[in-house]
CSV table of C-alpha atoms and ligand atoms in Angstrom, one decimal:
chain,number,residue,atom,x,y,z
M,71,MET,CA,30.5,-1.8,-14.1
M,72,THR,CA,32.5,-1.3,-10.9
M,73,ILE,CA,30.9,0.2,-7.8
M,74,SER,CA,33.4,1.5,-5.2
M,75,THR,CA,32.4,1.5,-1.6
M,76,SER,CA,33.4,3.1,1.7
M,77,GLU,CA,32.5,3.0,5.3
M,78,THR,CA,33.5,5.8,7.8
M,79,LEU,CA,32.6,6.9,11.3
M,80,PHE,CA,30.1,9.8,10.8
M,81,ASP,CA,29.4,10.8,14.4
M,82,HIS,CA,28.1,9.5,17.7
M,83,TYR,CA,24.5,9.6,18.9
M,84,ASP,CA,23.4,8.6,22.4
M,85,GLY,CA,26.8,7.1,23.0
M,86,GLN,CA,26.5,4.9,19.9
M,87,PRO,CA,28.8,5.2,16.8
M,88,ILE,CA,26.9,6.3,13.7
M,89,THR,CA,28.4,5.0,10.5
M,90,LYS,CA,28.3,6.4,7.0
M,91,PHE,CA,28.2,4.0,4.1
M,92,SER,CA,28.8,5.0,0.4
M,93,LEU,CA,28.4,3.5,-3.0
M,94,THR,CA,30.0,5.3,-6.1
M,95,ASN,CA,29.5,4.3,-9.7
M,96,GLU,CA,31.8,4.9,-12.7
M,97,ASN,CA,29.8,8.0,-13.7
M,98,GLY,CA,30.9,9.6,-10.5
M,99,VAL,CA,27.5,9.4,-8.8
M,100,THR,CA,27.6,8.6,-5.0
M,101,VAL,CA,24.8,7.6,-2.7
M,102,SER,CA,25.5,7.6,1.1
M,103,ALA,CA,23.5,6.5,4.1
M,104,ILE,CA,24.0,6.8,7.8
M,105,SER,CA,23.0,4.1,10.4
M,106,LEU,CA,20.8,6.6,12.5
M,107,GLY,CA,17.4,6.1,10.9
M,108,ALA,CA,18.9,4.3,7.9
M,109,THR,CA,18.9,7.9,6.6
M,110,LEU,CA,19.6,8.7,3.0
M,111,TYR,CA,22.6,11.1,3.6
M,112,GLU,CA,23.4,12.3,0.1
M,113,ILE,CA,23.1,11.7,-3.6
M,114,LYS,CA,26.1,13.4,-5.2
M,115,VAL,CA,26.4,14.0,-8.9
M,116,PRO,CA,29.4,15.5,-10.8
M,117,THR,CA,29.2,19.2,-11.9
M,118,SER,CA,30.7,20.8,-15.1
M,119,ASP,CA,33.4,22.6,-13.0
M,120,GLY,CA,34.8,19.2,-11.8
M,121,SER,CA,33.3,19.3,-8.4
M,122,ASP,CA,30.0,17.7,-7.2
M,123,ALA,CA,26.5,18.6,-6.0
M,124,ASN,CA,24.4,16.9,-3.4
M,125,LEU,CA,20.7,16.6,-4.4
M,126,VAL,CA,19.2,15.9,-0.9
M,127,LEU,CA,19.1,18.0,2.3
M,128,ASN,CA,21.4,16.9,5.0
M,129,TYR,CA,23.1,17.9,8.3
M,130,PRO,CA,26.6,17.9,9.6
M,131,HIS,CA,25.8,16.0,12.9
M,132,ALA,CA,23.7,13.0,13.8
M,133,ALA,CA,21.8,14.8,16.6
M,134,ASP,CA,20.6,17.4,14.0
M,135,TYR,CA,18.3,14.7,12.5
M,136,LEU,CA,16.2,14.3,15.7
M,137,ALA,CA,16.3,18.0,16.8
M,138,ASN,CA,13.2,18.9,14.8
M,139,PRO,CA,10.0,17.2,13.7
M,140,PHE,CA,10.9,17.0,9.9
M,141,TYR,CA,12.3,13.5,9.4
M,142,VAL,CA,14.9,14.8,7.1
M,143,SER,CA,15.6,12.1,4.5
M,144,MET,CA,15.1,9.4,7.1
M,145,ALA,CA,13.5,5.9,6.7
M,146,ILE,CA,9.9,5.9,7.8
M,147,GLY,CA,8.0,2.9,9.3
M,148,ARG,CA,6.3,0.7,10.2
M,149,THR,CA,3.7,3.0,8.6
M,150,ALA,CA,4.0,6.2,6.7
M,151,GLY,CA,1.5,9.0,7.5
M,152,ARG,CA,-1.2,9.5,10.1
M,153,ILE,CA,-3.2,6.9,11.9
M,154,LYS,CA,-6.4,8.4,13.4
M,155,ASP,CA,-6.5,8.6,17.2
M,156,SER,CA,-3.5,6.2,17.2
M,157,GLN,CA,-5.9,3.3,16.9
M,158,LEU,CA,-4.8,0.6,14.6
M,159,LYS,CA,-7.7,-1.5,13.5
M,160,LEU,CA,-6.6,-5.0,12.4
M,161,GLY,CA,-9.3,-7.6,11.8
M,162,SER,CA,-11.5,-7.6,14.9
M,163,GLU,CA,-8.8,-6.1,17.1
M,164,THR,CA,-7.9,-2.5,17.8
M,165,PHE,CA,-4.4,-1.7,19.0
M,166,GLU,CA,-3.6,1.5,20.9
M,167,LEU,CA,-0.5,2.9,19.3
M,168,GLN,CA,1.7,5.7,20.7
M,169,PRO,CA,0.6,9.2,19.7
M,170,ASN,CA,3.3,11.7,18.6
M,171,GLU,CA,1.2,14.5,17.1
M,172,GLY,CA,-1.7,15.4,19.3
M,173,PRO,CA,-3.9,12.2,19.3
M,174,THR,CA,-2.4,11.0,16.1
M,175,ASN,CA,0.3,8.4,15.4
M,176,LEU,CA,2.5,9.9,12.7
M,177,HIS,CA,5.2,8.0,10.7
M,178,GLY,CA,5.3,5.0,13.0
M,179,GLY,CA,5.2,7.0,16.2
M,180,PRO,CA,7.9,8.2,18.6
M,181,HIS,CA,9.9,4.9,18.2
M,182,GLY,CA,9.6,4.5,14.5
M,183,PHE,CA,12.3,3.4,12.0
M,184,ASN,CA,13.8,6.9,11.9
M,185,SER,CA,14.6,6.9,15.6
M,186,GLN,CA,16.6,3.6,15.6
M,187,VAL,CA,20.3,3.1,15.1
M,188,TRP,CA,20.3,0.3,12.4
M,189,ASP,CA,23.0,-2.4,12.1
M,190,GLY,CA,24.7,-1.6,8.8
M,191,GLU,CA,27.2,-3.2,6.4
M,192,ILE,CA,28.4,-3.1,2.9
M,193,THR,CA,27.8,-6.5,1.4
M,194,THR,CA,27.0,-8.0,-2.0
M,195,GLU,CA,23.7,-9.1,-3.5
M,196,ASN,CA,23.7,-10.9,-6.8
M,197,ASN,CA,27.5,-10.0,-7.0
M,198,VAL,CA,26.7,-6.3,-6.7
M,199,PRO,CA,27.8,-4.2,-3.7
M,200,VAL,CA,24.9,-2.9,-1.6
M,201,ILE,CA,24.4,-1.0,1.7
M,202,LYS,CA,22.3,-3.2,4.0
M,203,PHE,CA,20.6,-2.1,7.2
M,204,HIS,CA,18.9,-4.5,9.6
M,205,HIS,CA,16.7,-3.8,12.6
M,206,VAL,CA,14.0,-5.7,14.5
M,207,GLN,CA,11.2,-3.3,15.3
M,208,LYS,CA,9.8,-4.7,18.6
M,209,GLU,CA,6.2,-4.7,19.7
M,210,VAL,CA,7.3,-3.7,23.2
M,211,ASP,CA,9.0,-0.6,21.8
M,212,ASP,CA,6.5,0.9,19.3
M,213,ALA,CA,3.2,-0.8,20.4
M,214,PHE,CA,2.4,-2.1,16.9
M,215,PRO,CA,1.4,-5.8,17.0
M,216,GLY,CA,4.1,-8.4,16.5
M,217,ASP,CA,7.8,-7.9,15.9
M,218,LEU,CA,8.9,-6.7,12.4
M,219,ASP,CA,12.3,-8.1,11.2
M,220,THR,CA,13.3,-5.4,8.7
M,221,THR,CA,16.1,-5.0,6.2
M,222,ILE,CA,16.7,-1.9,4.1
M,223,THR,CA,18.9,-2.2,1.1
M,224,TYR,CA,20.5,0.5,-1.0
M,225,GLN,CA,21.8,-0.3,-4.5
M,226,LEU,CA,23.3,2.1,-7.1
M,227,THR,CA,23.1,1.0,-10.8
M,228,GLU,CA,25.2,2.0,-13.7
M,229,ASP,CA,22.3,4.0,-15.2
M,230,ASN,CA,22.3,6.2,-12.0
M,231,THR,CA,19.3,4.7,-10.2
M,232,VAL,CA,19.3,4.6,-6.5
M,233,LYS,CA,17.3,1.5,-5.6
M,234,LEU,CA,15.9,1.4,-2.1
M,235,SER,CA,14.2,-1.8,-0.9
M,236,PHE,CA,12.5,-2.6,2.4
M,237,THR,CA,12.0,-6.3,3.3
M,238,ALA,CA,10.1,-7.2,6.4
M,239,THR,CA,8.8,-10.4,8.2
M,240,ALA,CA,6.1,-10.3,10.8
M,241,ASN,CA,6.8,-12.4,13.9
M,242,GLY,CA,4.3,-13.2,16.6
M,243,HIS,CA,1.2,-11.4,15.3
M,244,ASP,CA,-0.3,-10.0,12.1
M,245,THR,CA,1.0,-6.4,11.6
M,246,VAL,CA,1.2,-3.5,9.1
M,247,PHE,CA,4.0,-2.5,6.9
M,248,ASN,CA,3.9,0.7,4.8
M,249,PRO,CA,7.5,2.1,4.7
M,250,THR,CA,8.8,5.1,2.9
M,251,TYR,CA,11.8,7.4,2.6
M,252,HIS,CA,11.2,11.0,3.7
M,253,THR,CA,13.7,12.3,1.1
M,254,TYR,CA,13.9,16.1,0.7
M,255,PHE,CA,15.3,16.9,-2.7
M,256,ASN,CA,16.9,20.2,-3.7
M,257,LEU,CA,18.4,19.5,-7.1
M,258,GLY,CA,19.7,23.0,-7.8
M,259,ASN,CA,22.3,25.4,-6.6
M,260,GLU,CA,19.7,27.7,-4.9
M,261,SER,CA,18.5,27.6,-1.3
M,262,ASP,CA,14.9,26.8,-2.3
M,263,ILE,CA,13.0,24.7,-4.8
M,264,LEU,CA,10.7,27.4,-6.1
M,265,ASN,CA,12.1,27.2,-9.6
M,266,HIS,CA,12.0,23.4,-9.8
M,267,ASN,CA,9.4,21.7,-12.0
M,268,LEU,CA,7.2,18.8,-10.7
M,269,MET,CA,5.2,16.3,-12.7
M,270,ILE,CA,3.0,13.7,-10.8
M,271,ASN,CA,1.0,10.9,-12.4
M,272,SER,CA,-2.1,11.8,-10.4
M,273,ASP,CA,-5.7,12.8,-10.9
M,274,SER,CA,-6.7,13.1,-7.2
M,275,HIS,CA,-5.5,13.9,-3.7
M,276,LEU,CA,-6.8,13.1,-0.2
M,277,GLU,CA,-9.3,15.2,1.7
M,278,PHE,CA,-8.2,15.8,5.4
M,279,ASP,CA,-9.9,16.8,8.6
M,280,GLU,CA,-8.5,19.9,10.6
M,281,ILE,CA,-5.6,17.8,12.0
M,282,LYS,CA,-4.6,16.4,8.6
M,283,VAL,CA,-6.2,13.0,9.2
M,284,PRO,CA,-7.6,11.6,5.9
M,285,THR,CA,-11.5,11.5,5.8
M,286,GLY,CA,-11.4,8.8,3.1
M,287,ASN,CA,-12.6,11.1,0.4
M,288,LEU,CA,-10.7,11.9,-2.8
M,289,LEU,CA,-10.6,15.3,-4.4
M,290,ASP,CA,-10.1,16.0,-8.1
M,291,ASN,CA,-6.8,17.7,-9.0
M,292,LYS,CA,-8.2,19.1,-12.3
M,293,ASN,CA,-8.5,22.9,-12.3
M,294,THR,CA,-6.8,23.2,-8.9
M,295,PRO,CA,-3.2,24.0,-7.8
M,296,PHE,CA,-2.9,20.2,-7.3
M,297,ASP,CA,-2.9,19.5,-11.0
M,298,PHE,CA,0.7,18.4,-11.7
M,299,LYS,CA,-0.2,16.1,-14.7
M,300,GLU,CA,2.0,18.4,-16.9
M,301,ASN,CA,5.4,19.7,-15.7
M,302,THR,CA,4.5,22.6,-13.3
M,303,LYS,CA,6.8,25.2,-11.7
M,304,LEU,CA,6.6,24.6,-8.0
M,305,GLY,CA,6.8,28.3,-7.2
M,306,ASP,CA,3.7,29.0,-9.3
M,307,ALA,CA,1.7,26.2,-7.6
M,308,ILE,CA,2.9,27.2,-4.1
M,309,LYS,CA,1.8,30.8,-4.8
M,310,GLN,CA,-1.7,29.5,-5.5
M,311,MET,CA,-1.7,28.0,-2.0
M,312,SER,CA,-0.8,31.3,-0.3
M,313,ASN,CA,-4.3,31.7,1.2
M,314,THR,CA,-4.1,28.3,2.9
M,315,THR,CA,-2.9,27.8,6.4
M,316,GLU,CA,-0.1,25.6,5.1
M,317,LYS,CA,1.1,28.1,2.4
M,318,GLY,CA,2.3,25.3,0.3
M,319,PHE,CA,1.8,21.5,-0.1
M,320,ASP,CA,1.6,18.9,2.6
M,321,ASP,CA,-0.6,16.6,0.7
M,322,ILE,CA,-1.2,13.0,-0.3
M,323,PHE,CA,-1.6,12.3,-4.0
M,324,LYS,CA,-3.2,9.1,-5.3
M,325,VAL,CA,-0.8,8.1,-8.1
M,326,ASN,CA,-1.1,5.9,-11.1
M,327,PRO,CA,2.3,4.2,-11.7
M,328,ALA,CA,3.4,4.2,-15.4
M,329,ASP,CA,4.7,1.1,-17.1
M,330,ASN,CA,8.2,1.7,-15.6
M,331,ASN,CA,6.5,2.5,-12.3
M,332,GLU,CA,7.3,6.2,-12.7
M,333,ILE,CA,4.9,8.3,-10.4
M,334,ALA,CA,6.7,11.7,-10.4
M,335,VAL,CA,9.5,13.6,-11.9
M,336,LEU,CA,11.2,16.5,-10.2
M,337,SER,CA,13.6,18.7,-12.3
M,338,ASP,CA,15.7,21.8,-12.0
M,339,PRO,CA,15.8,23.7,-15.4
M,340,ALA,CA,18.8,25.8,-14.3
M,341,THR,CA,21.2,22.8,-13.8
M,342,LYS,CA,19.3,20.3,-15.9
M,343,ARG,CA,19.3,17.8,-13.0
M,344,SER,CA,16.2,15.6,-12.5
M,345,VAL,CA,15.0,12.7,-10.5
M,346,SER,CA,12.3,10.2,-11.7
M,347,ILE,CA,10.6,8.5,-8.7
M,348,ARG,CA,9.4,5.0,-9.3
M,349,SER,CA,7.1,3.0,-7.0
M,350,SER,CA,4.4,0.4,-7.6
M,351,ARG,CA,2.3,1.7,-4.7
M,352,ASN,CA,-0.6,4.1,-5.0
M,353,GLY,CA,0.4,7.1,-2.9
M,354,LEU,CA,2.9,10.0,-2.9
M,355,VAL,CA,3.2,12.7,-0.2
M,356,VAL,CA,4.4,16.0,-1.4
M,357,PHE,CA,5.6,18.3,1.5
M,358,THR,CA,7.2,21.6,0.3
M,359,ALA,CA,8.8,22.2,3.7
M,360,ASN,CA,6.4,25.1,4.3
M,361,SER,CA,7.0,25.1,8.1
M,362,PHE,CA,10.8,24.9,8.1
M,363,THR,CA,12.2,27.4,10.6
M,364,GLU,CA,15.6,28.9,11.2
M,365,GLU,CA,16.0,27.1,14.5
M,366,ASN,CA,17.2,23.6,14.9
M,367,MET,CA,17.6,23.2,11.1
M,368,ASN,CA,21.3,23.1,10.8
M,369,PHE,CA,21.4,22.3,7.0
M,370,ILE,CA,24.8,22.0,5.2
M,371,LYS,CA,23.1,23.6,2.1
M,372,THR,CA,22.3,26.9,3.8
M,373,ASN,CA,25.1,27.0,6.3
M,374,GLY,CA,23.1,26.2,9.4
M,375,VAL,CA,19.8,28.0,8.6
M,376,GLY,CA,16.5,26.4,7.7
M,377,LYS,CA,13.9,28.2,5.6
M,378,PRO,CA,10.6,27.3,4.0
M,379,TYR,CA,10.7,25.6,0.6
M,380,GLU,CA,14.4,24.7,1.1
M,381,GLY,CA,13.6,21.2,-0.3
M,382,VAL,CA,10.6,19.1,-1.3
M,383,ALA,CA,9.9,15.8,0.4
M,384,LEU,CA,8.5,13.2,-2.0
M,385,GLU,CA,7.4,10.1,-0.1
M,386,ALA,CA,6.2,7.1,-2.1
M,387,GLN,CA,3.9,4.8,-0.1
M,388,THR,CA,0.5,3.1,0.0
M,389,LEU,CA,-2.2,5.6,1.0
M,390,PRO,CA,-2.3,5.9,4.8
M,391,ASP,CA,-4.4,4.4,7.5
M,392,SER,CA,-5.7,1.8,5.1
M,393,THR,CA,-6.9,-0.7,7.8
M,394,ARG,CA,-9.4,2.0,8.8
M,395,LEU,CA,-10.0,3.1,5.1
M,396,PRO,CA,-9.6,-0.2,3.2
M,397,GLN,CA,-10.3,1.6,-0.1
M,398,PHE,CA,-6.8,3.1,0.2
M,399,GLY,CA,-5.0,-0.3,-0.1
M,400,ASP,CA,-3.7,-3.3,1.9
M,401,VAL,CA,-0.6,-3.0,4.0
M,402,ILE,CA,-1.3,-6.0,6.3
M,403,LEU,CA,1.5,-8.4,6.9
M,404,LYS,CA,0.3,-11.7,8.3
M,405,ASP,CA,2.3,-13.4,11.0
M,406,GLY,CA,5.2,-15.2,9.4
M,407,GLN,CA,4.8,-13.5,6.1
M,408,THR,CA,7.6,-11.6,4.3
M,409,LYS,CA,7.1,-8.7,1.9
M,410,THR,CA,9.3,-6.3,0.0
M,411,GLU,CA,8.5,-2.7,-1.1
M,412,GLU,CA,10.7,-0.7,-3.4
M,413,ILE,CA,11.4,3.0,-4.2
M,414,ASP,CA,13.7,3.9,-7.1
M,415,TYR,CA,15.2,7.3,-7.8
M,416,HIS,CA,16.5,7.6,-11.4
M,417,ILE,CA,18.9,10.5,-11.5
M,418,SER,CA,19.8,12.5,-14.6
M,419,PHE,CA,22.3,15.3,-14.7
H,654,FUC,C1,5.1,15.0,5.9
H,654,FUC,C2,3.8,15.6,6.4
H,654,FUC,C3,3.7,15.9,7.8
H,654,FUC,C4,5.0,16.3,8.5
H,654,FUC,C5,6.2,15.6,8.0
H,654,FUC,C6,7.5,16.2,8.4
H,654,FUC,O1,5.0,13.6,5.9
H,654,FUC,O2,2.7,15.0,5.9
H,654,FUC,O3,2.7,16.9,8.0
H,654,FUC,O4,5.1,17.6,8.6
H,654,FUC,O5,6.2,15.5,6.6
């Protein structure tokens, strides 16, 4: 199996060059990433008319990625999700993080992984070409304890799996590490995902307070619009949420990874394209882009206009704020310790 690679100048951001790196397999599948935010730029698959289709939302310019609060397909860290009152409890200590949503620290705060320009290269790992991004997330920049030496690797396999792996080492203090990708999929040829089907290996989702901070309670999915155990048309489920403020999903599902770590499958019946999401961790955020607006959402897919339900973000992670709510998991990285987390997208078309 041969993987061909390319590296091109994508744009400039803040005076810095932003590079786009690509991997293409012999089936004609391409995955590309840009160094701003280590962002997943595209997953392209061949179409029957001899062209190709991009399965994730993207923008023409680097600045578009930070012009709105939606983290479009960007790397998220040190911690995905919301930390109550921006107070990170770690052992007997409490660290004051930087708030970026009212009192809350969201997705690593204002200086998280997504806001950084990463050092990128195409290199090989076990003789296979990979895209590798490196960045040291500094305590002085994001106020999380300790420095976090972080590498994000993209690999594309011959069976059309995009393998994303995050490896981090804590230096100077114990810290937390719960990365994800904020990937917005739109697998079809339409400008929304209402006709997509979604299956999630989940029996429950998280209860929130009025500012979306988890209370620690789990709510049963059964007999509610949150039941995605069987393949469910997203448009039907979203319609059942029409009397909620959100008018769609912005929710955290507790998931049960299958033997192959599958936690969810998104599919588009019209084009027969699908993605199986694999992760060994216990959480998946589903955000159906309910609050996308026309402004500052310069999507290539819709020629410069954003609209609700244009994509669905599926964010595999450990359930959030788990140093406050230890029943949600353990994302603590001890000083000097190294840990790897993985998310795989297995594509069919
Ligand atoms: C998800 C949501 C948040 C936010 C972000 C863009 O992670 O949980 O509410 O809107 O996406």
